PDB file of C-alpha atoms and ligand atoms in Angstrom:
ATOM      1  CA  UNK I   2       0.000   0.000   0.000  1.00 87.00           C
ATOM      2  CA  UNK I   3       1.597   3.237  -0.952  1.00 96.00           C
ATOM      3  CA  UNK I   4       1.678   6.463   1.907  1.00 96.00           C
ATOM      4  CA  UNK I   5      -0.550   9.291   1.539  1.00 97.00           C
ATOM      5  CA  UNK I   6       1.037  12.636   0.413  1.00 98.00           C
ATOM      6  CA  UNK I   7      -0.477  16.054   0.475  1.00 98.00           C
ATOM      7  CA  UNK I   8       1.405  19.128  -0.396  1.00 98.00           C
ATOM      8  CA  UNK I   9       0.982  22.651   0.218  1.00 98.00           C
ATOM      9  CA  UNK I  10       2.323  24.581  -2.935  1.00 98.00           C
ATOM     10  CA  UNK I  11       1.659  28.164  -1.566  1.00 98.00           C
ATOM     11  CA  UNK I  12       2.850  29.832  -4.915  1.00 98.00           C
ATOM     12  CA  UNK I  13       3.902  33.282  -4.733  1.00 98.00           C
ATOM     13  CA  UNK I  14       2.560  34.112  -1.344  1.00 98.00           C
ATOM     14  CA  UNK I  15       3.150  34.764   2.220  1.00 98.00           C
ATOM     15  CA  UNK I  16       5.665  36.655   4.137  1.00 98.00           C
ATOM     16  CA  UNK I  17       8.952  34.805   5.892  1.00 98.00           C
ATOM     17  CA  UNK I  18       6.902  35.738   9.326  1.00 98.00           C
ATOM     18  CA  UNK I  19       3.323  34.136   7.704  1.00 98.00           C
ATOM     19  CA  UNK I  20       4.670  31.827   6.652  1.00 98.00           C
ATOM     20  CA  UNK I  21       6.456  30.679  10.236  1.00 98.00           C
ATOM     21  CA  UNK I  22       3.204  31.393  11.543  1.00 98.00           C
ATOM     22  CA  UNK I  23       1.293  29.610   9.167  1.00 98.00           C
ATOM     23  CA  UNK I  24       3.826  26.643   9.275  1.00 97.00           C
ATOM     24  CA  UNK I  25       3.730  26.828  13.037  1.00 96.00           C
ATOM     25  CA  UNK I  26      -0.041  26.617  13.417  1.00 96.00           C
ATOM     26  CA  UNK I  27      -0.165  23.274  10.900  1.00 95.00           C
ATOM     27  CA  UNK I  28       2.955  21.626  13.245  1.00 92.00           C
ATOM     28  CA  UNK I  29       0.526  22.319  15.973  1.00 90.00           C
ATOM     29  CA  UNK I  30      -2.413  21.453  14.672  1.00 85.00           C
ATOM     30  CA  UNK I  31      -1.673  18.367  12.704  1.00 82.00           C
ATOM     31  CA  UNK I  32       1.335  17.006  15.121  1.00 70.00           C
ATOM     32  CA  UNK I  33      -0.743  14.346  15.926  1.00 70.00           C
ATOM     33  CA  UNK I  34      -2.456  12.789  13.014  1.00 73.00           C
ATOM     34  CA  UNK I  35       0.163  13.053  10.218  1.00 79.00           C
ATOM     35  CA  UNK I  36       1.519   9.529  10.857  1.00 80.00           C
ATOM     36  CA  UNK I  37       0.137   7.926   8.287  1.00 86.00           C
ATOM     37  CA  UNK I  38       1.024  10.342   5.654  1.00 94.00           C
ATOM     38  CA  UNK I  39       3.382  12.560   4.334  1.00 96.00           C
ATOM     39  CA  UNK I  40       2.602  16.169   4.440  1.00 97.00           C
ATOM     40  CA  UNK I  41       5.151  18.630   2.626  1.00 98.00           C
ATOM     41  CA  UNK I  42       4.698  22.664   2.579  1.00 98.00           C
ATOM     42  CA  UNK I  43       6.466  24.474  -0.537  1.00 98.00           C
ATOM     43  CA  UNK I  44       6.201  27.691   0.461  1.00 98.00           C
ATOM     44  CA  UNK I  45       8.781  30.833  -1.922  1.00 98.00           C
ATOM     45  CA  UNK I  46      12.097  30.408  -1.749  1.00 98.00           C
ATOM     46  CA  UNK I  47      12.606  33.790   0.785  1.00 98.00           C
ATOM     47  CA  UNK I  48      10.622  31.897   3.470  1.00 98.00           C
ATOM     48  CA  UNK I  49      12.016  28.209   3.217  1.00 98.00           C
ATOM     49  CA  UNK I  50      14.905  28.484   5.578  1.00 98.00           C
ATOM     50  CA  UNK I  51      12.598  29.846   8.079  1.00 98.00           C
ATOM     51  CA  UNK I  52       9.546  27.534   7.695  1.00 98.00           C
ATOM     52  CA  UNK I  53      11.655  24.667   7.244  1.00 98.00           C
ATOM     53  CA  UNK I  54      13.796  25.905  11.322  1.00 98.00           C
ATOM     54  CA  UNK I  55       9.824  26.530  12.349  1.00 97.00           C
ATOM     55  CA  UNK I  56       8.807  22.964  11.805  1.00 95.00           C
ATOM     56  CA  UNK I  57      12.321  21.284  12.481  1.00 94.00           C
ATOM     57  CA  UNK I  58      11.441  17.965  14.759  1.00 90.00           C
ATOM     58  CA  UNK I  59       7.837  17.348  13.399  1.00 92.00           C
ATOM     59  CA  UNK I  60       6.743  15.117  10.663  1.00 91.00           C
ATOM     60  CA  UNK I  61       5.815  17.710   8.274  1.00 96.00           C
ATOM     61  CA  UNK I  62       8.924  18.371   5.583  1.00 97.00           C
ATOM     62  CA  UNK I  63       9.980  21.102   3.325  1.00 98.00           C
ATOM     63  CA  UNK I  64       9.539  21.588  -0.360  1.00 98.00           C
ATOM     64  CA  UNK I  65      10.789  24.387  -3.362  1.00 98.00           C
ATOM     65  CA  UNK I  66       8.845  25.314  -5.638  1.00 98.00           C
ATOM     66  CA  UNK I  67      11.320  25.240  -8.493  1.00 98.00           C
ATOM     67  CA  UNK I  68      14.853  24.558  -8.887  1.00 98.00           C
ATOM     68  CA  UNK I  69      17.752  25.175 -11.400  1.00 98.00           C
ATOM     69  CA  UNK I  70      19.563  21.783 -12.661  1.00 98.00           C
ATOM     70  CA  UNK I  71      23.260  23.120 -12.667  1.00 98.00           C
ATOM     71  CA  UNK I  72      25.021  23.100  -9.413  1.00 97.00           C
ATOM     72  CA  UNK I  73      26.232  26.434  -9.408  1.00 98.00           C
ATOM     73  CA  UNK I  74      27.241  29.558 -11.782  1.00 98.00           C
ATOM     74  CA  UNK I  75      26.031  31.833 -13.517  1.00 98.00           C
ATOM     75  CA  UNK I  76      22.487  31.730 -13.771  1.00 98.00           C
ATOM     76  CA  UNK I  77      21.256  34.705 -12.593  1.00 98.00           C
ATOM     77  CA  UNK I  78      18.278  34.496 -10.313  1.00 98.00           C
ATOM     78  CA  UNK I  79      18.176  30.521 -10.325  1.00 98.00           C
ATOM     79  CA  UNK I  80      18.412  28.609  -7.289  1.00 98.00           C
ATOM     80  CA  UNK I  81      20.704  25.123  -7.420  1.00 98.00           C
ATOM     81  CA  UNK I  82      19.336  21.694  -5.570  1.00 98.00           C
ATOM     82  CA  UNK I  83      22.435  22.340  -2.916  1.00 98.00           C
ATOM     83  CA  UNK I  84      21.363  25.464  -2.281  1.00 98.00           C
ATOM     84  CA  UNK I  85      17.467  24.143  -1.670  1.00 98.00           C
ATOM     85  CA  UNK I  86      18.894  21.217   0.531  1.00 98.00           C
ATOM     86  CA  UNK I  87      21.107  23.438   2.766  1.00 98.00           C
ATOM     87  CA  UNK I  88      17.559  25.228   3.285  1.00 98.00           C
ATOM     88  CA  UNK I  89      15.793  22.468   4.842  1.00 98.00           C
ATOM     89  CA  UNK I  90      14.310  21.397   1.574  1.00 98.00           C
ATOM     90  CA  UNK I  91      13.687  17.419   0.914  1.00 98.00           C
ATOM     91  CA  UNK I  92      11.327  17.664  -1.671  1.00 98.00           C
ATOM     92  CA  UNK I  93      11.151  20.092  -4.701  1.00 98.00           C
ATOM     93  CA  UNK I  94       7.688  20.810  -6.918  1.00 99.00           C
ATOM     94  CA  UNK I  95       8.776  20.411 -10.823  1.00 98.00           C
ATOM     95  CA  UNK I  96       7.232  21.451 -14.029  1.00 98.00           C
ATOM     96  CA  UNK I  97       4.051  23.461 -12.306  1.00 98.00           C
ATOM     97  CA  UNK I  98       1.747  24.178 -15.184  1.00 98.00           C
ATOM     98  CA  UNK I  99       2.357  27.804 -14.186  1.00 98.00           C
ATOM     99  CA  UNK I 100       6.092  27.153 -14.975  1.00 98.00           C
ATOM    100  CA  UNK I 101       5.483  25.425 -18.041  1.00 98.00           C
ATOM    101  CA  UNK I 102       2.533  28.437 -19.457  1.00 97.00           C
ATOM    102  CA  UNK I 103       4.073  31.664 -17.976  1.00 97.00           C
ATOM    103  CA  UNK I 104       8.432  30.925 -18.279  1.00 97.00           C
ATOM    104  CA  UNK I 105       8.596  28.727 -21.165  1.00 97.00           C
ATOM    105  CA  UNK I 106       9.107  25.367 -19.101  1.00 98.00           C
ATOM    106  CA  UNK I 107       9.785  22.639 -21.591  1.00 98.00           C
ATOM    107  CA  UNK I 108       9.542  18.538 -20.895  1.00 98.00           C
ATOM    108  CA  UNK I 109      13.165  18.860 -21.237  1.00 98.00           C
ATOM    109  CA  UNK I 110      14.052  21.159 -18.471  1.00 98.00           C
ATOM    110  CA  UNK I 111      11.523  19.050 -16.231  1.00 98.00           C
ATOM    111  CA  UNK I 112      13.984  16.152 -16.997  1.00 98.00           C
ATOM    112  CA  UNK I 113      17.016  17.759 -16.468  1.00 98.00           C
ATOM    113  CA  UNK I 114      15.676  19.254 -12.793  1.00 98.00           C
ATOM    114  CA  UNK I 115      14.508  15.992 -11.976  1.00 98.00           C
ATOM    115  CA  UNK I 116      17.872  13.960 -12.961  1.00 98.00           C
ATOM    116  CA  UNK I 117      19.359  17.039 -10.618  1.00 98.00           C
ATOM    117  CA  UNK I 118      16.751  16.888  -7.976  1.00 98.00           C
ATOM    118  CA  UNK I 119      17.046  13.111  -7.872  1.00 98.00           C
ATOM    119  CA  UNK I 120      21.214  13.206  -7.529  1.00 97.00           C
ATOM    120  CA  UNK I 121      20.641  15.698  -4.939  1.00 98.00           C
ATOM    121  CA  UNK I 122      18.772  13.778  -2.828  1.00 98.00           C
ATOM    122  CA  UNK I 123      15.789  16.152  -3.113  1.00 98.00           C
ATOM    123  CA  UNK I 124      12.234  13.897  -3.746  1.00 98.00           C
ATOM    124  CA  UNK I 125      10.859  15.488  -6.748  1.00 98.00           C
ATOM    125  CA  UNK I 126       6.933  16.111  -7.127  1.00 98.00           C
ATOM    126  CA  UNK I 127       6.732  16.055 -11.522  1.00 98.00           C
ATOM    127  CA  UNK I 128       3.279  18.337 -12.186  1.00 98.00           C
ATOM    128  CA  UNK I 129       1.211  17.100 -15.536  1.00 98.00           C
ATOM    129  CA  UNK I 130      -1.727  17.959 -17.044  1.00 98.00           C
ATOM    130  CA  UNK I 131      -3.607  19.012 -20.010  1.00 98.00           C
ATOM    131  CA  UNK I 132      -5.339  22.606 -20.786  1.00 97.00           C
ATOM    132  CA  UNK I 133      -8.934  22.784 -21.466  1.00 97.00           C
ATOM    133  CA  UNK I 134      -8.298  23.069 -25.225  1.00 97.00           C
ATOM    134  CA  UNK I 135      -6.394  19.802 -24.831  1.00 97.00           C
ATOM    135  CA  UNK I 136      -9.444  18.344 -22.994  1.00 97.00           C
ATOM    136  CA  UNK I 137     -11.596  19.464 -25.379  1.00 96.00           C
ATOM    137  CA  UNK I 138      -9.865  17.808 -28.211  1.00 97.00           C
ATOM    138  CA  UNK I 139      -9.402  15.141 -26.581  1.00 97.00           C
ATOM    139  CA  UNK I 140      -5.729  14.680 -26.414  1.00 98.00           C
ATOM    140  CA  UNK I 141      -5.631  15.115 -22.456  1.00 98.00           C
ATOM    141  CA  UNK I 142      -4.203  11.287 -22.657  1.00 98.00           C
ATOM    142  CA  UNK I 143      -1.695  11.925 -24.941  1.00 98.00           C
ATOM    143  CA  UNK I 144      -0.570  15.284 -23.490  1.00 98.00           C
ATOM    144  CA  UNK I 145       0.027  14.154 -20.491  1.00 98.00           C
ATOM    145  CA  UNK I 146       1.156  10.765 -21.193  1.00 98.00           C
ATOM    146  CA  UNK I 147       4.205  13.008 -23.576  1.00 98.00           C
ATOM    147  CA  UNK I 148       4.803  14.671 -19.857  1.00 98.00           C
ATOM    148  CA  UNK I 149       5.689  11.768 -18.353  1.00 98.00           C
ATOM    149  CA  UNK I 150       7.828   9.883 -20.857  1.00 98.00           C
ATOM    150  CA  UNK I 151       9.485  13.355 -21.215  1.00 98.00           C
ATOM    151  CA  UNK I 152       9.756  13.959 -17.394  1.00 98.00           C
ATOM    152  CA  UNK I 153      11.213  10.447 -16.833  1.00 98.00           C
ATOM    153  CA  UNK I 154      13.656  10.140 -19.600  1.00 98.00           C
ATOM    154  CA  UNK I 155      16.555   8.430 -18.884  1.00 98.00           C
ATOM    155  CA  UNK I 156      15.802   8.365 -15.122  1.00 98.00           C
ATOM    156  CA  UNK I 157      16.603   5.055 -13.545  1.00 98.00           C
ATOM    157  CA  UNK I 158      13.853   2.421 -12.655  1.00 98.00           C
ATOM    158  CA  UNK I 159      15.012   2.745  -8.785  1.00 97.00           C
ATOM    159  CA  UNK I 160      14.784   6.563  -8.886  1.00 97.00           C
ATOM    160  CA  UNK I 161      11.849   6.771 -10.905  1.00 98.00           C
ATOM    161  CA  UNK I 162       9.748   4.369  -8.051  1.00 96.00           C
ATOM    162  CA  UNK I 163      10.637   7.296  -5.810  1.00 93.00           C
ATOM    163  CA  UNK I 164       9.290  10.882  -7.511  1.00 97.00           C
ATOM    164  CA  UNK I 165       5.307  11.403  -7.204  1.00 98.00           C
ATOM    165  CA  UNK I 166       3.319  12.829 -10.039  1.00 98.00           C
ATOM    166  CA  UNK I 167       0.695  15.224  -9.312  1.00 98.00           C
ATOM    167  CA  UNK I 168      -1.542  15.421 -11.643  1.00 98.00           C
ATOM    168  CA  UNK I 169      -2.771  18.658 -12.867  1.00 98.00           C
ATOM    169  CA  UNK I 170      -5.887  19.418 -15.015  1.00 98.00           C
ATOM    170  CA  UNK I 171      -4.901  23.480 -16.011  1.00 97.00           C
ATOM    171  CA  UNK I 172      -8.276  24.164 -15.879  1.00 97.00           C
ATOM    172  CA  UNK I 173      -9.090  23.192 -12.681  1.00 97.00           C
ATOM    173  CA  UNK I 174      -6.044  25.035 -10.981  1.00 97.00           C
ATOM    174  CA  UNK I 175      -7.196  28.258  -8.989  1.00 96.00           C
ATOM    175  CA  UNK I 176     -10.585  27.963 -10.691  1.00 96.00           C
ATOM    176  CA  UNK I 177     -13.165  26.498  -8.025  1.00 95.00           C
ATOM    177  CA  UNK I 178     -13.605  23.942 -10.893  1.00 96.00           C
ATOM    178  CA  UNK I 179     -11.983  20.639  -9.453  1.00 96.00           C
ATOM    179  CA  UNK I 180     -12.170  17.597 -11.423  1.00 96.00           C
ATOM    180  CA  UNK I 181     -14.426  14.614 -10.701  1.00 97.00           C
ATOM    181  CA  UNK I 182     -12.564  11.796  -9.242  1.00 98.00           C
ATOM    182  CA  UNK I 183     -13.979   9.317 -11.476  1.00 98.00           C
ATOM    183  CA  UNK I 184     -12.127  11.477 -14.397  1.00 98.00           C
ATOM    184  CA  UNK I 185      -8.910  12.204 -12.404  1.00 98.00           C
ATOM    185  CA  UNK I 186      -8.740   8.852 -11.548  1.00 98.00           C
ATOM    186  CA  UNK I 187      -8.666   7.636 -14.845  1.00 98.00           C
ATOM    187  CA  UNK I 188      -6.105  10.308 -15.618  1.00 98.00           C
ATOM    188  CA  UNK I 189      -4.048   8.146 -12.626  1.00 98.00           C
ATOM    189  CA  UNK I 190      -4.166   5.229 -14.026  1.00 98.00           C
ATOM    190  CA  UNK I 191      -2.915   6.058 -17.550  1.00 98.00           C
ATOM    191  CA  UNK I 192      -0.165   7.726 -15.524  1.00 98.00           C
ATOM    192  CA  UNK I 193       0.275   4.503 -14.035  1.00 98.00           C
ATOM    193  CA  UNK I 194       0.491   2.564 -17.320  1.00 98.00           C
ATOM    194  CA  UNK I 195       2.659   4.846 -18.783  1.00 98.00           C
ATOM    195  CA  UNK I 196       4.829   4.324 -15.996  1.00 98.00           C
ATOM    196  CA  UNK I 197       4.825   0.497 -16.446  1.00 98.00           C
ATOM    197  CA  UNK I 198       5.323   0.733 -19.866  1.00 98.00           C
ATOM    198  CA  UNK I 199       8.434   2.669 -19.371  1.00 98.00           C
ATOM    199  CA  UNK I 200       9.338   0.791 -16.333  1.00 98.00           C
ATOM    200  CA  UNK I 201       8.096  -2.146 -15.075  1.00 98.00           C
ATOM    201  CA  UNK I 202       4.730  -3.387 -13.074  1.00 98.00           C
ATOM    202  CA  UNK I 203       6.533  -2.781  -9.755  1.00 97.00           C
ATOM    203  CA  UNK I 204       7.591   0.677 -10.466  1.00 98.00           C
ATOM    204  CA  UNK I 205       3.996   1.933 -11.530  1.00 98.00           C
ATOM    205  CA  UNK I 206       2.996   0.683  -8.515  1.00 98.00           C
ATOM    206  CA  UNK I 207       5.295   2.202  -6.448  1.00 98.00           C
ATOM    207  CA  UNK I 208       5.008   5.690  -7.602  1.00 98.00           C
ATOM    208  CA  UNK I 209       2.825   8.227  -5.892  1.00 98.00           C
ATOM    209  CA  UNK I 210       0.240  10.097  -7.797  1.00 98.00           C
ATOM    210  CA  UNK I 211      -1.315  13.350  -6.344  1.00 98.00           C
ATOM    211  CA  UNK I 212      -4.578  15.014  -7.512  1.00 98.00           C
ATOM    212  CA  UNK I 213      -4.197  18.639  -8.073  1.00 98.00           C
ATOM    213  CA  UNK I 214      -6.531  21.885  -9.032  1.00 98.00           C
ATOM    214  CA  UNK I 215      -9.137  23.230  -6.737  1.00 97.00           C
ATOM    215  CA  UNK I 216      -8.406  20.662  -4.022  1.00 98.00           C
ATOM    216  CA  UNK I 217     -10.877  21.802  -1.133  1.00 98.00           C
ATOM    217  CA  UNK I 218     -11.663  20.004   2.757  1.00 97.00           C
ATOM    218  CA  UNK I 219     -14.704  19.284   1.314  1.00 97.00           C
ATOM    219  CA  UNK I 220     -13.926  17.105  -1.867  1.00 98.00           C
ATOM    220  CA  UNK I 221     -10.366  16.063  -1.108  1.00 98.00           C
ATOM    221  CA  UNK I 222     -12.080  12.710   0.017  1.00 98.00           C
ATOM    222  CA  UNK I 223     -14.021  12.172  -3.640  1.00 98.00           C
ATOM    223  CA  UNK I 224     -10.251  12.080  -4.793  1.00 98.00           C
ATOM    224  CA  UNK I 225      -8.914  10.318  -1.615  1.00 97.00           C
ATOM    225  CA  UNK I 226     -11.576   7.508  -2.436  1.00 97.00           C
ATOM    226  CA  UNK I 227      -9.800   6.209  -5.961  1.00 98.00           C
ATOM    227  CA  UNK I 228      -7.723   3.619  -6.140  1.00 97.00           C
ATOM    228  CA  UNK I 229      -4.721   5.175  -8.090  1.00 98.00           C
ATOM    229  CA  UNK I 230      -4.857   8.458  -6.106  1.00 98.00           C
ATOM    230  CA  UNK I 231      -2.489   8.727  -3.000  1.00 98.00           C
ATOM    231  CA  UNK I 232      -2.669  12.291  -2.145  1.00 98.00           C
ATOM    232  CA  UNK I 233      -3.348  15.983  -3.696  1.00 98.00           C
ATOM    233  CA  UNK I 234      -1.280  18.835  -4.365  1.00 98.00           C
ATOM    234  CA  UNK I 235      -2.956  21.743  -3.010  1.00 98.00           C
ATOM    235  CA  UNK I 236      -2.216  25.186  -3.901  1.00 98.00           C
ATOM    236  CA  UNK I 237      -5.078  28.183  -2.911  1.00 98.00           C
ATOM    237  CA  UNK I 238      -6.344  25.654   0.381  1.00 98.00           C
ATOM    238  CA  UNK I 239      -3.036  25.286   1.541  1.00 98.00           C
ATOM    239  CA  UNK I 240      -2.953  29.027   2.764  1.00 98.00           C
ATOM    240  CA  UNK I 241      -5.174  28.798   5.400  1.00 98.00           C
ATOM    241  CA  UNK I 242      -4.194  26.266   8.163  1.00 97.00           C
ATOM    242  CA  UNK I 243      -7.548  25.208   8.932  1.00 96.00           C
ATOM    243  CA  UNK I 244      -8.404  24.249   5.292  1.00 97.00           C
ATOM    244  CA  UNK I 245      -5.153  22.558   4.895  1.00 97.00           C
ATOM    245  CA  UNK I 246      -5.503  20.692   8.025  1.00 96.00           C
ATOM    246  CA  UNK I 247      -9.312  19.608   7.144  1.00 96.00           C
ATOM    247  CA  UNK I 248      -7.925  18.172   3.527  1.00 97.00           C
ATOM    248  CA  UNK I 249      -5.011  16.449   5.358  1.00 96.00           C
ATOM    249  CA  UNK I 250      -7.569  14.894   7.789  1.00 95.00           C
ATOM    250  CA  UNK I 251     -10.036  13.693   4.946  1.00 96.00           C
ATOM    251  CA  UNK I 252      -7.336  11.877   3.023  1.00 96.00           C
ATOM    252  CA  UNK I 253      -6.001  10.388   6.237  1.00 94.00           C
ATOM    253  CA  UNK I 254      -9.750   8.931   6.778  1.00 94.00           C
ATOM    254  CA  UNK I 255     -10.429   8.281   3.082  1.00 94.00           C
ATOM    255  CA  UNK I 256      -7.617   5.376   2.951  1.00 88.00           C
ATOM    256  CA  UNK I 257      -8.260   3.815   6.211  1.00 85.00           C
TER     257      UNK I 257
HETATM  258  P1  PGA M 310      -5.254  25.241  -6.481  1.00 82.93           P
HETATM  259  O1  PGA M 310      -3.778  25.054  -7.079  1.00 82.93           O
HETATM  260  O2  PGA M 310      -5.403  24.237  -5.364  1.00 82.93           O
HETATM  261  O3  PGA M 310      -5.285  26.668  -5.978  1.00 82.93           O
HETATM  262  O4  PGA M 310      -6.222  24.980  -7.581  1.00 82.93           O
HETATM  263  C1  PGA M 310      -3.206  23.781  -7.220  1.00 82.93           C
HETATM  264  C2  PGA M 310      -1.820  23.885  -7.777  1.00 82.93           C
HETATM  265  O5  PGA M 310      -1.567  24.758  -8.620  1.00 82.93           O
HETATM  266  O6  PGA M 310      -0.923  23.111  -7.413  1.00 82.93           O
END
């Protein structure tokens, strides 16, 4: 049975003292019940160091939100997997469909931070997912199927059985419009093929995959409920501990 995993991708907000304060109220609040699954906050780079000092000792970890794949140099305004591990990150989000529509991130790049991620020790969350128009069309499959096989290029059956993939549907990201989790589970388990097709049975099976876009307390368990979904990456929920808390708790309860 694979662990549950939600993470908080807070995106380009809070302060370095709301986010400690945010970060402090979820160690508080969720101490006790987080056992049984993983639970990562990504807040922006500025605040990591601090979030990931406020939270040092409990069981919730510390993500990036991006990362550069070369080591060091010139690169102006990149940040290297080193760097994000001498923060107090163990996990880094890659590809984000806002990467991929708003700075020109290309499969390729998502490989070569992952490779880097992976070498660096960092646990890499790979973000898929088709736009409406791809929907529409119907080449969500194929779209996101491309993501993968370019995502996990070269990457090592070992490694690979490590990373999660969240899928994303674009247009359910920051839109109130959340998938069903009939559809997004379907969207899993192609994933999942993919993944075995590339791999092998045991690696498919080992890899997480998240549900992400418009992830809520109240629906997180319609997506906790399917068989190939083992957690959600939550971005506009994860701001407020309460909500974040209340979708942590509902997955907890939705596998047990
Ligand atoms: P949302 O964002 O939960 O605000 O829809 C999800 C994400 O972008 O990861």
């Amino acid at each position: 049975m694979r662990r549950s995993i939600v993470a908080g991708n807070w995106k380009m907000n809070k302060t370095i003292p709301d986010g400690v304060e945010l970060a402090g109220a979820l160690s508080d609040g969720a101490g006790e019940f987080i056992d049984s699954c993983d639970v990562v906050l990504c807040p922006p780079f500025t605040a990591v160091k601090a979030v990931a000092d406020r939270i040092l000792g409990s069981e919730i970890d510390v993500g990036a939100q991006d990362v550069h794949w070369e080591s060091s140099g010139a690169f102006t305004g990149e940040v290297s997997c080193e760097m994000l591990v001498d923060a107090g990150c163990s996990w880094v989000i890659i590809g984000h469909s806002e990467r991929r529509a708003m700075f020109g991130e290309t499969d390729d790049a998502v490989n070569k931070k992952m490779k880097a991620a992976i070498s660096a020790g960092l646990k890499p969350v790979i973000c898929v997912g088709e736009t409406l128009a791809q929907r529409e069309e119907g080449s969500a499959s194929e779209v996101v199927r491309r993501q993968v096989k370019g995502a996990f290029a070269g990457v090592s059956g070992e490694d690979a059985s490590k990373a999660v993939v969240a899928y994303e549907p674009v247009w359910a990201i920051g839109t109130g419009r959340a998938s069903t989790g009939e559809d997004a589970n379907a969207m899993a388990r192609m994933i999942r093929d993919t993944l075995a097709e590339l791999y092998s049975h045991d690696v498919s099976e080992a890899v997480r995959i998240q549900y992400g876009g418009s992830v809520k307390p109240g629906n997180m368990a319609e997506f906790a409920q399917q068989p190939e979904i083992d957690g959600a990456l939550v971005g506009g929920a994860s701001l407020k501990a309460d909500d974040f808390i209340g979708i942590i708790r509902a997955m907890i309860d939705s596998k047990k």
